[in-house]
């Protein structure tokens, strides 16, 4: 039986349960270069989401027969820690985690100059430490920073954001409750300099007009996230510069 809703998700003034207006992102914190043992790394907090990404490579491919003669093999593992959600999640990879690993990889690949590194692999590990809806987008946002931190040549960063429909209203960046109890969720990944959408999924039902509005709303969200990504990358190098000076 579907869970009974306890509370209205959007009040008469258009304010959501976490106090946001419909077109507002959750607070975002981004950090680059926090894992010493990885070639590149990044951490994101978006609302209550906490996600860590490590990148290794370009490196030798194991097993060797998977090597691609004219480009790097991009591998991605999205994983939710057993303690990342209220009901313990089995640590074994689920169907959902396999799907997310695949779509995240495919959303990042067009941004990477994979042709520069034939017969190598670039490995991406995404660990969701705490999940609160929209983890695939937050993971993508952090993963592109971790790739840049690893020094992997890229056409641009990839920014990602979802928009959805909640109690008849179109809303940006749904949290877990809105995602579960709302009518639809539409995650988008976007490469700014190419103006290319590299991930577009949808869960739920909307009209064609709402669909177009949601895509545009999600891209607007990506446009707000992109400068935060650039700032986070710069912050790492400012810190390195200060360290060198000392
Ligand atoms: N979730 C959960 N248990 C699971 C998988 C997901 O509680 O085993 C929650 C988690 O908060 C996640 C949300 O459901 O962020 C929405 O999941 P969805 O599959 O829509 O992916 P996401 O929105 O995280 O990209």
Coordinates of C-alpha atoms and ligand atoms in Angstrom, one line a residue:
X1 CA 0.0 0.0 0.0
X2 CA 1.4 3.5 -0.9
X3 CA 2.7 5.4 2.1
X4 CA 0.2 8.0 3.5
X5 CA 1.5 11.6 3.1
X6 CA 1.8 13.2 6.5
X7 CA 2.3 16.8 5.4
X8 CA 1.8 19.0 2.4
X9 CA 5.0 19.3 0.4
X10 CA 4.4 22.8 -0.9
X11 CA 2.5 25.5 1.1
X12 CA 0.1 28.1 -0.3
X13 CA 3.0 30.6 -0.8
X14 CA 5.0 28.1 -2.9
X15 CA 7.4 27.3 -0.1
X16 CA 8.8 23.7 0.1
X17 CA 9.3 21.5 3.2
X18 CA 12.9 22.5 3.4
X19 CA 12.1 26.2 3.1
X20 CA 13.1 26.7 -0.5
X21 CA 11.2 28.4 -3.3
X22 CA 10.3 26.3 -6.3
X23 CA 13.2 27.5 -8.5
X24 CA 15.9 27.3 -5.8
X25 CA 18.8 24.8 -5.5
X26 CA 19.7 23.2 -2.2
X27 CA 22.9 24.6 -0.6
X28 CA 25.9 23.2 -2.4
X29 CA 29.4 22.7 -1.0
X30 CA 32.2 21.5 -3.3
X31 CA 35.8 20.5 -2.5
X32 CA 38.5 19.3 -4.8
X33 CA 41.6 17.2 -4.1
X34 CA 40.8 15.7 -0.8
X35 CA 42.0 12.1 -1.3
X36 CA 45.8 11.9 -1.3
X37 CA 45.9 8.3 -2.7
X38 CA 43.7 9.1 -5.8
X39 CA 44.9 10.9 -8.9
X40 CA 42.0 13.2 -8.6
X41 CA 39.1 13.6 -6.2
X42 CA 36.2 15.7 -5.2
X43 CA 33.5 15.9 -2.5
X44 CA 30.0 17.4 -2.8
X45 CA 27.3 18.2 -0.3
X46 CA 24.0 19.2 -1.9
X47 CA 21.4 19.5 0.7
X48 CA 21.8 16.4 2.8
X49 CA 23.6 14.5 0.1
X50 CA 27.3 13.7 0.9
X51 CA 29.2 12.2 -2.0
X52 CA 32.9 11.4 -2.4
X53 CA 34.5 10.7 -5.8
X54 CA 38.0 9.3 -6.6
X55 CA 39.6 9.1 -10.0
X56 CA 42.5 6.8 -11.0
X57 CA 44.3 7.0 -14.3
X58 CA 44.9 7.1 -17.1
X59 CA 46.5 3.7 -16.3
X60 CA 47.1 0.3 -17.6
X61 CA 43.9 -1.7 -18.4
X62 CA 43.2 -4.9 -16.4
X63 CA 42.2 -7.3 -17.9
X64 CA 44.2 -6.4 -20.9
X65 CA 41.7 -7.6 -23.5
X66 CA 39.3 -4.7 -22.5
X67 CA 41.8 -2.1 -23.7
X68 CA 40.5 0.0 -26.7
X69 CA 43.1 0.6 -29.4
X70 CA 42.2 4.2 -30.2
X71 CA 40.9 5.6 -26.9
X72 CA 40.8 5.3 -23.1
X73 CA 38.3 3.0 -21.5
X74 CA 36.2 5.0 -19.0
X75 CA 35.0 2.9 -16.0
X76 CA 32.6 4.1 -13.4
X77 CA 31.3 2.7 -10.2
X78 CA 28.4 4.4 -8.4
X79 CA 28.0 2.9 -4.9
X80 CA 25.8 3.8 -2.0
X81 CA 27.3 3.0 1.4
X82 CA 25.1 0.7 3.6
X83 CA 24.6 3.6 6.1
X84 CA 23.8 6.2 3.4
X85 CA 20.0 5.8 3.7
X86 CA 17.7 5.2 6.7
X87 CA 17.0 1.6 5.9
X88 CA 20.4 -0.2 5.6
X89 CA 21.3 -0.7 2.0
X90 CA 22.9 -4.0 1.0
X91 CA 26.6 -3.3 0.1
X92 CA 26.2 -5.6 -3.0
X93 CA 25.8 -3.7 -6.3
X94 CA 22.1 -3.3 -7.0
X95 CA 20.4 -3.0 -10.5
X96 CA 19.9 0.7 -9.8
X97 CA 23.6 1.2 -8.9
X98 CA 24.6 -0.5 -12.2
X99 CA 22.2 1.7 -14.1
X100 CA 23.6 4.8 -12.5
X101 CA 27.2 3.8 -13.0
X102 CA 26.4 3.4 -16.7
X103 CA 24.5 6.7 -17.2
X104 CA 27.0 8.7 -15.3
X105 CA 29.9 7.2 -17.4
X106 CA 28.0 8.0 -20.6
X107 CA 27.2 11.6 -19.4
X108 CA 30.9 12.3 -18.7
X109 CA 32.5 10.6 -21.7
X110 CA 31.6 13.3 -24.3
X111 CA 33.5 15.9 -22.1
X112 CA 36.7 13.8 -22.0
X113 CA 39.4 13.7 -24.7
X114 CA 39.5 9.9 -24.5
X115 CA 41.4 9.7 -27.8
X116 CA 44.5 11.2 -26.1
X117 CA 45.0 8.0 -24.0
X118 CA 44.6 4.9 -26.2
X119 CA 44.8 1.5 -24.5
X120 CA 44.5 3.0 -21.0
X121 CA 41.7 3.1 -18.4
X122 CA 40.3 6.0 -16.4
X123 CA 38.5 4.7 -13.3
X124 CA 35.9 6.6 -11.4
X125 CA 34.7 5.6 -8.0
X126 CA 31.6 7.3 -6.5
X127 CA 30.7 6.7 -2.9
X128 CA 27.4 8.0 -1.7
X129 CA 27.9 8.5 2.1
X130 CA 24.5 10.1 2.6
X131 CA 21.7 10.1 0.2
X132 CA 18.8 12.6 0.0
X133 CA 17.5 12.5 -3.6
X134 CA 19.3 13.7 -6.7
X135 CA 22.4 11.6 -6.1
X136 CA 23.1 10.8 -9.7
X137 CA 23.3 14.6 -10.5
X138 CA 25.3 15.5 -7.5
X139 CA 27.7 12.5 -8.3
X140 CA 28.1 13.8 -11.9
X141 CA 28.8 17.3 -10.7
X142 CA 31.6 16.1 -8.4
X143 CA 32.9 13.4 -10.8
X144 CA 33.7 16.0 -13.5
X145 CA 35.6 18.0 -10.9
X146 CA 37.6 14.9 -9.8
X147 CA 38.4 14.2 -13.5
X148 CA 39.7 17.7 -13.9
X149 CA 41.6 17.4 -10.6
X150 CA 43.3 14.2 -12.0
X151 CA 44.6 16.4 -14.9
X152 CA 42.5 14.6 -17.5
X153 CA 42.1 16.9 -20.6
X154 CA 38.4 17.8 -20.9
X155 CA 36.3 19.9 -23.3
X156 CA 34.6 21.3 -20.2
X157 CA 33.2 20.4 -16.9
X158 CA 29.8 18.6 -16.7
X159 CA 27.2 20.1 -14.4
X160 CA 24.1 18.2 -13.5
X161 CA 20.8 19.0 -11.9
X162 CA 17.2 17.6 -11.7
X163 CA 13.9 19.3 -11.9
X164 CA 10.5 17.7 -11.1
X165 CA 6.8 18.0 -10.4
X166 CA 5.6 18.1 -6.9
X167 CA 1.9 18.5 -6.0
X168 CA 1.3 20.0 -9.4
X169 CA 4.2 22.5 -9.2
X170 CA 7.4 22.4 -11.2
X171 CA 10.3 22.5 -8.8
X172 CA 14.1 22.5 -9.1
X173 CA 16.5 20.0 -7.4
X174 CA 14.1 17.7 -5.6
X175 CA 15.0 16.3 -2.2
X176 CA 14.3 12.7 -1.2
X177 CA 10.8 13.3 0.1
X178 CA 9.9 15.4 -3.0
X179 CA 11.4 12.7 -5.2
X180 CA 9.5 9.9 -3.6
X181 CA 6.2 11.6 -3.0
X182 CA 6.2 13.9 -6.0
X183 CA 4.8 13.1 -9.5
X184 CA 8.0 13.3 -11.6
X185 CA 11.7 13.8 -11.5
X186 CA 13.9 14.7 -14.5
X187 CA 17.7 14.6 -14.1
X188 CA 19.8 16.5 -16.7
X189 CA 23.6 16.7 -17.3
X190 CA 24.9 19.6 -19.4
X191 CA 28.2 20.5 -20.9
X192 CA 28.3 24.3 -21.0
X193 CA 30.8 25.0 -23.8
X194 CA 29.2 22.5 -26.1
X195 CA 25.7 23.4 -24.9
X196 CA 25.1 19.6 -25.0
X197 CA 22.8 17.6 -22.8
X198 CA 24.5 14.3 -22.0
X199 CA 22.0 12.8 -19.6
X200 CA 18.3 13.1 -19.7
X201 CA 16.1 10.7 -17.8
X202 CA 12.6 10.9 -16.4
X203 CA 10.7 9.2 -13.7
X204 CA 6.9 9.8 -13.6
X205 CA 4.4 11.5 -15.8
X206 CA 4.2 15.1 -17.1
X207 CA 2.6 16.8 -20.1
X208 CA 4.7 17.7 -23.2
X209 CA 4.7 21.3 -22.2
X210 CA 5.8 20.5 -18.6
X211 CA 8.5 18.3 -20.0
X212 CA 10.0 21.2 -22.0
X213 CA 9.7 23.5 -18.9
X214 CA 11.4 20.9 -16.7
X215 CA 14.3 20.4 -19.2
X216 CA 14.8 24.2 -19.3
X217 CA 14.5 24.5 -15.5
X218 CA 17.1 21.7 -15.0
X219 CA 19.5 23.4 -17.4
X220 CA 19.1 26.7 -15.5
X221 CA 20.1 24.7 -12.4
X222 CA 23.2 23.4 -14.2
X223 CA 24.0 27.0 -15.2
X224 CA 24.0 27.9 -11.5
X225 CA 26.1 24.9 -10.5
X226 CA 28.8 25.5 -13.2
X227 CA 30.4 28.6 -11.6
X228 CA 30.5 26.8 -8.2
X229 CA 32.4 24.0 -9.9
X230 CA 34.9 26.4 -11.4
X231 CA 35.3 28.2 -8.0
X232 CA 36.0 24.9 -6.3
X233 CA 38.7 24.0 -8.8
X234 CA 40.3 27.4 -8.4
X235 CA 40.2 27.2 -4.6
X236 CA 42.4 24.1 -4.7
X237 CA 45.1 25.8 -6.7
X238 CA 44.9 29.0 -4.6
X239 CA 45.5 26.7 -1.6
X240 CA 48.5 25.0 -3.3
X241 CA 49.9 28.4 -4.3
X242 CA 49.7 29.5 -0.6
X243 CA 51.4 26.3 0.5
X244 CA 54.3 26.8 -2.0
X245 CA 54.8 30.4 -0.8
X246 CA 55.1 29.3 2.8
Ligands
LIG1 N1 17.2 5.7 -2.0 C1 17.0 4.9 -0.9 N2 17.4 3.6 -1.0 C2 18.0 3.1 -2.1 C3 18.1 3.9 -3.2 C4 17.7 5.2 -3.2 O1 16.5 5.4 0.1 O2 18.3 1.9 -2.0 C5 16.8 7.1 -2.0 C6 18.0 8.0 -2.0 O3 17.8 9.1 -1.1 C7 18.1 8.5 -3.4 C8 16.6 8.7 -3.7 O4 16.0 7.5 -3.1 O5 18.8 9.7 -3.5 C9 16.2 8.8 -5.1 O6 16.7 7.7 -5.8 P1 16.7 7.7 -7.4 O7 16.8 6.3 -7.9 O8 15.6 8.6 -8.0 O9 18.2 8.4 -7.8 P2 18.7 9.8 -7.5 O10 17.5 10.8 -7.4 O11 19.5 9.7 -6.2 O12 19.6 10.2 -8.6

